[in-house]
Coordinates of N, CA and C in Angstrom, one line a residue:
X30 N 57.3 71.9 16.3 CA 56.8 70.8 14.8 C 56.3 71.6 14.1
X31 N 56.4 70.4 12.8 CA 55.8 71.5 11.6 C 54.3 70.7 10.8
X32 N 53.4 71.6 10.6 CA 52.0 71.0 10.5 C 52.4 69.8 9.1
X33 N 51.8 68.1 9.1 CA 52.2 67.7 8.1 C 51.3 67.9 7.2
X34 N 51.5 66.7 6.2 CA 51.0 66.8 4.7 C 50.0 65.7 5.2
X35 N 48.6 66.9 5.2 CA 47.7 65.7 5.5 C 47.2 64.8 4.8
X36 N 47.5 64.5 3.4 CA 47.0 63.7 2.4 C 48.2 62.3 2.7
X37 N 49.6 62.6 3.0 CA 50.1 61.5 3.7 C 49.9 61.1 4.8
X38 N 49.6 61.6 6.1 CA 49.0 61.6 7.4 C 48.0 60.0 7.1
X39 N 47.0 61.1 6.2 CA 45.9 59.8 5.7 C 45.9 58.6 5.6
X40 N 46.9 58.8 4.0 CA 47.9 57.4 3.9 C 48.1 56.7 4.5
X41 N 48.8 56.6 6.1 CA 49.4 56.2 6.9 C 48.4 56.1 8.2
X42 N 47.2 56.8 8.1 CA 46.2 56.3 9.1 C 46.3 57.1 10.1
X43 N 47.1 58.2 9.9 CA 47.3 59.2 10.9 C 45.8 60.4 10.8
X44 N 46.0 61.2 12.2 CA 44.7 62.0 12.0 C 45.8 63.6 10.7
X45 N 44.8 63.6 9.9 CA 45.1 65.1 8.8 C 45.8 66.7 9.9
X46 N 45.1 66.4 11.1 CA 45.8 67.9 11.6 C 46.8 67.9 12.4
X47 N 47.4 66.6 12.8 CA 48.2 67.1 13.5 C 49.3 66.2 13.2
X48 N 49.2 65.3 12.8 CA 49.6 63.9 12.1 C 50.3 62.7 13.4
X49 N 50.1 62.9 14.6 CA 50.2 62.1 15.5 C 49.3 61.3 16.1
X50 N 47.9 61.5 16.0 CA 46.6 60.8 17.1 C 46.4 59.4 15.7
X51 N 45.7 59.2 15.8 CA 45.2 57.4 14.8 C 43.5 58.0 14.6
X52 N 43.7 57.8 12.8 CA 42.7 58.1 12.4 C 41.2 57.0 12.5
X53 N 41.9 56.3 12.4 CA 41.2 54.8 13.0 C 41.0 53.8 14.0
X54 N 39.7 53.5 14.5 CA 40.3 52.5 15.8 C 39.7 51.5 15.7
X55 N 39.4 51.0 14.3 CA 39.4 49.5 14.0 C 39.7 49.1 12.9
X56 N 39.6 48.9 12.2 CA 40.2 48.2 10.6 C 39.5 49.6 9.9
X57 N 38.5 50.0 9.3 CA 37.7 50.9 8.9 C 36.8 51.8 9.7
X58 N 37.1 51.7 10.7 CA 36.4 52.7 12.1 C 36.7 53.4 12.3
X59 N 36.2 54.9 11.9 CA 36.8 56.1 12.4 C 36.8 56.5 13.6
X60 N 37.5 56.4 13.8 CA 38.0 57.0 15.4 C 37.2 58.8 15.9
X61 N 36.5 58.3 17.2 CA 35.3 60.1 16.9 C 36.2 61.1 17.5
X62 N 37.7 61.0 17.7 CA 38.6 62.3 17.8 C 39.9 61.7 17.8
X63 N 40.6 62.5 17.8 CA 41.9 62.1 17.7 C 42.5 62.8 19.4
X64 N 43.3 62.0 19.4 CA 43.8 61.3 21.3 C 44.7 62.1 21.4
X65 N 45.5 62.7 20.2 CA 46.4 63.7 20.0 C 46.5 65.0 20.5
X66 N 45.8 65.3 19.4 CA 45.4 67.1 18.9 C 43.5 67.7 19.3
X67 N 42.7 66.0 19.5 CA 41.4 66.5 19.7 C 40.9 66.7 18.7
X68 N 41.0 67.1 17.2 CA 40.5 67.2 16.0 C 38.9 66.3 15.8
X69 N 38.0 66.3 15.4 CA 36.8 66.3 16.0 C 36.4 65.4 14.0
X70 N 36.5 64.2 14.6 CA 36.1 63.2 13.6 C 34.9 62.6 13.2
X71 N 33.9 63.3 14.4 CA 32.5 62.6 14.3 C 31.6 62.7 12.7
X72 N 32.1 64.4 11.8 CA 31.0 63.9 11.1 C 32.1 63.4 9.6
X73 N 32.9 62.8 10.3 CA 34.0 62.5 9.2 C 33.0 61.5 8.2
X74 N 32.8 61.4 6.7 CA 32.1 60.2 6.3 C 32.9 60.0 5.3
X75 N 33.7 59.4 4.6 CA 34.2 59.1 3.3 C 33.2 58.3 2.1
X76 N 32.1 57.8 2.7 CA 31.1 57.3 1.6 C 31.5 56.2 0.8
X77 N 31.3 56.4 -0.4 CA 31.9 55.3 -1.2 C 33.0 55.0 -1.7
X78 N 33.3 56.6 -1.5 CA 34.7 56.8 -2.7 C 35.6 55.6 -2.7
X79 N 35.9 55.2 -1.0 CA 37.4 54.3 -0.9 C 36.8 53.0 -2.1
X80 N 35.8 52.0 -1.5 CA 35.5 51.2 -2.6 C 35.3 51.8 -4.0
X81 N 35.1 52.8 -4.6 CA 35.0 52.9 -5.8 C 36.6 52.9 -6.4
X82 N 37.4 53.6 -5.6 CA 39.5 53.3 -5.9 C 39.3 52.3 -5.6
X83 N 39.0 51.6 -4.7 CA 39.4 50.5 -4.8 C 38.9 49.6 -6.6
X84 N 38.2 49.7 -6.5 CA 37.8 48.7 -7.4 C 38.0 48.8 -8.8
X85 N 38.6 50.4 -9.0 CA 39.2 50.7 -10.0 C 40.0 50.2 -10.0
X86 N 41.3 50.5 -8.9 CA 43.2 49.7 -9.2 C 43.0 49.2 -9.1
X87 N 42.2 47.8 -7.7 CA 42.5 46.7 -7.9 C 41.8 45.8 -9.2
X88 N 40.7 46.1 -9.9 CA 40.8 45.2 -11.0 C 41.4 45.6 -12.2
X89 N 42.2 46.6 -11.9 CA 42.9 47.0 -13.3 C 44.3 46.5 -13.4
X90 N 44.4 46.2 -12.1 CA 45.7 45.6 -11.5 C 45.8 43.7 -11.7
X91 N 44.3 43.0 -11.5 CA 44.0 42.1 -11.3 C 43.6 41.2 -12.9
X92 N 43.0 42.2 -13.0 CA 42.6 41.7 -14.7 C 43.4 41.9 -15.7
X93 N 44.7 43.2 -15.6 CA 45.7 43.2 -16.4 C 47.0 41.4 -15.9
X94 N 47.1 41.5 -15.0 CA 47.7 40.4 -14.6 C 47.4 39.3 -15.2
X95 N 46.0 38.6 -14.7 CA 45.0 37.7 -15.1 C 45.5 37.3 -17.0
X96 N 45.3 38.4 -17.7 CA 45.1 38.3 -19.0 C 46.7 38.4 -19.7
X97 N 47.6 38.8 -18.8 CA 48.9 39.0 -19.3 C 49.3 37.9 -19.5
X98 N 49.1 36.8 -18.0 CA 49.4 35.4 -17.8 C 48.6 34.8 -18.5
X99 N 47.5 34.4 -19.1 CA 46.7 33.4 -20.1 C 47.3 33.6 -21.0
X100 N 47.7 35.1 -21.7 CA 48.3 34.8 -23.0 C 49.7 34.7 -23.0
X101 N 50.3 34.8 -22.4 CA 52.1 34.1 -21.9 C 52.0 33.0 -21.3
X102 N 51.2 32.0 -20.8 CA 51.2 31.0 -20.1 C 50.4 30.1 -20.6
X103 N 48.9 30.8 -20.5 CA 47.8 29.3 -20.4 C 47.9 28.8 -19.7
X104 N 47.8 29.2 -18.6 CA 47.6 28.1 -17.4 C 45.7 27.8 -17.6
X105 N 45.5 26.6 -16.7 CA 44.7 25.8 -17.2 C 43.7 27.1 -16.0
X106 N 42.0 27.1 -16.1 CA 41.2 27.9 -15.6 C 40.9 27.7 -13.8
X107 N 41.9 26.7 -13.8 CA 41.9 26.3 -12.2 C 43.1 27.0 -11.0
X108 N 43.9 27.1 -12.6 CA 44.9 27.8 -11.8 C 44.9 29.5 -12.0
X109 N 44.4 30.2 -12.6 CA 43.4 31.9 -12.7 C 42.7 32.0 -11.4
X110 N 41.6 30.9 -11.1 CA 41.1 30.4 -9.8 C 41.7 30.9 -8.4
X111 N 42.7 30.4 -8.3 CA 43.7 29.9 -7.2 C 44.9 31.0 -7.1
X112 N 45.1 32.0 -8.3 CA 45.8 33.0 -7.9 C 45.3 34.2 -8.0
X113 N 44.3 34.5 -8.8 CA 43.8 35.7 -9.0 C 42.3 36.4 -7.7
X114 N 41.6 34.7 -7.5 CA 40.3 35.4 -6.3 C 41.4 35.9 -5.1
X115 N 42.0 34.8 -4.2 CA 43.0 35.9 -3.4 C 43.6 36.5 -3.0
X116 N 44.4 37.1 -4.7 CA 44.6 38.1 -5.2 C 43.7 39.2 -5.3
X117 N 43.0 38.8 -5.7 CA 41.7 39.9 -5.6 C 41.5 40.6 -3.9
X118 N 41.2 39.6 -3.0 CA 40.7 39.7 -1.9 C 41.8 40.4 -1.0
X119 N 43.3 40.1 -1.3 CA 44.1 40.2 -0.4 C 44.8 41.9 -0.6
X120 N 44.7 42.2 -2.3 CA 44.9 44.1 -3.2 C 44.0 44.7 -2.8
X121 N 42.1 44.6 -2.6 CA 41.0 45.2 -2.1 C 40.9 45.7 -1.2
X122 N 41.8 44.3 0.1 CA 42.1 45.0 2.0 C 42.5 45.6 2.1
X123 N 44.1 45.7 1.3 CA 45.3 46.4 1.7 C 45.3 48.0 1.4
X124 N 44.6 47.7 -0.3 CA 44.0 49.2 -0.2 C 43.1 50.2 0.3
X125 N 42.5 49.4 0.9 CA 41.1 49.7 1.4 C 41.3 50.9 2.6
X126 N 42.1 50.9 3.6 CA 42.5 51.5 5.0 C 43.6 53.3 4.3
X127 N 44.4 52.4 3.7 CA 44.7 54.4 3.0 C 44.3 54.6 1.9
X128 N 43.4 54.2 1.3 CA 42.6 55.3 0.4 C 41.3 55.6 0.9
X129 N 40.6 54.7 2.5 CA 39.5 55.7 3.1 C 40.2 56.7 3.9
X130 N 41.6 56.5 4.3 CA 42.4 57.8 5.2 C 43.0 58.8 4.1
X131 N 42.6 58.1 3.3 CA 43.5 59.6 2.0 C 42.3 60.4 1.6
X132 N 40.9 59.4 1.5 CA 39.3 60.3 1.1 C 39.1 61.3 2.4
X133 N 39.4 60.6 4.1 CA 38.9 61.5 5.1 C 39.8 62.7 5.1
X134 N 40.9 62.3 5.0 CA 42.2 63.8 5.2 C 42.2 64.9 4.3
X135 N 41.4 64.2 2.3 CA 41.1 65.3 1.7 C 39.8 66.0 2.5
X136 N 38.5 64.9 3.2 CA 37.6 66.3 3.7 C 37.2 66.9 4.8
X137 N 38.8 66.4 5.2 CA 39.2 67.4 6.7 C 40.0 68.4 6.0
X138 N 40.7 68.2 4.8 CA 41.7 69.5 4.8 C 41.1 70.3 4.0
X139 N 39.5 69.9 3.2 CA 38.9 71.0 2.0 C 37.7 71.8 3.1
X140 N 37.9 71.4 4.4 CA 36.5 71.6 5.2 C 35.6 70.9 4.9
X141 N 35.4 70.2 4.2 CA 34.0 69.5 3.2 C 33.2 68.8 5.0
X142 N 31.7 69.3 5.0 CA 30.5 68.3 5.8 C 30.0 67.7 4.9
X143 N 28.9 66.9 5.2 CA 28.0 66.0 4.4 C 27.1 67.5 4.4
X144 N 26.2 67.6 3.3 CA 25.2 68.5 3.1 C 23.7 67.7 3.6
X145 N 23.3 68.8 4.2 CA 22.1 69.0 4.7 C 20.9 69.8 4.3
X146 N 20.0 69.4 4.8 CA 18.8 69.8 3.7 C 18.1 70.4 5.6
X147 N 18.3 71.9 6.0 CA 17.6 72.3 7.3 C 16.6 73.4 6.7
X148 N 16.2 73.4 5.7 CA 15.5 73.9 5.6 C 14.1 73.6 5.7

C-alpha cells in the first residue's frame, strides 16, 4: 500500500500517517492514537488555527452572498436573518472538522510539537 497524502487524509478525517485509521474520536476530539498504525496523536494540538480559517472563509462567503442578495433583490431584514444566520452556522460547522484535520495533518507531517520551556 502506498503512503497517503497527509493533507488529503487530514481533510477526510483519517490518520495522516497511514490514511486508514480515524483522526477524531468525536466531532472535534482528537483520537489518542491511530487504531490502524498506532501513530500517536497525544501531542497533536491545532490551537486556534482552524477557527481562524473558518471565520475567514465562512465570513467571506456569507458576507459576499448577503451583500449580493441585498443589492440584487433588496429583501427585508428578516429574510436576511433567516437566510444568513443558519447559513453561517451550517457553513462554520461543515468547515471546522476538515480544517482541523488539515491543521493536525500539517503538524504531523512537519513533525511539529508544542513549544515548551523546560529550562
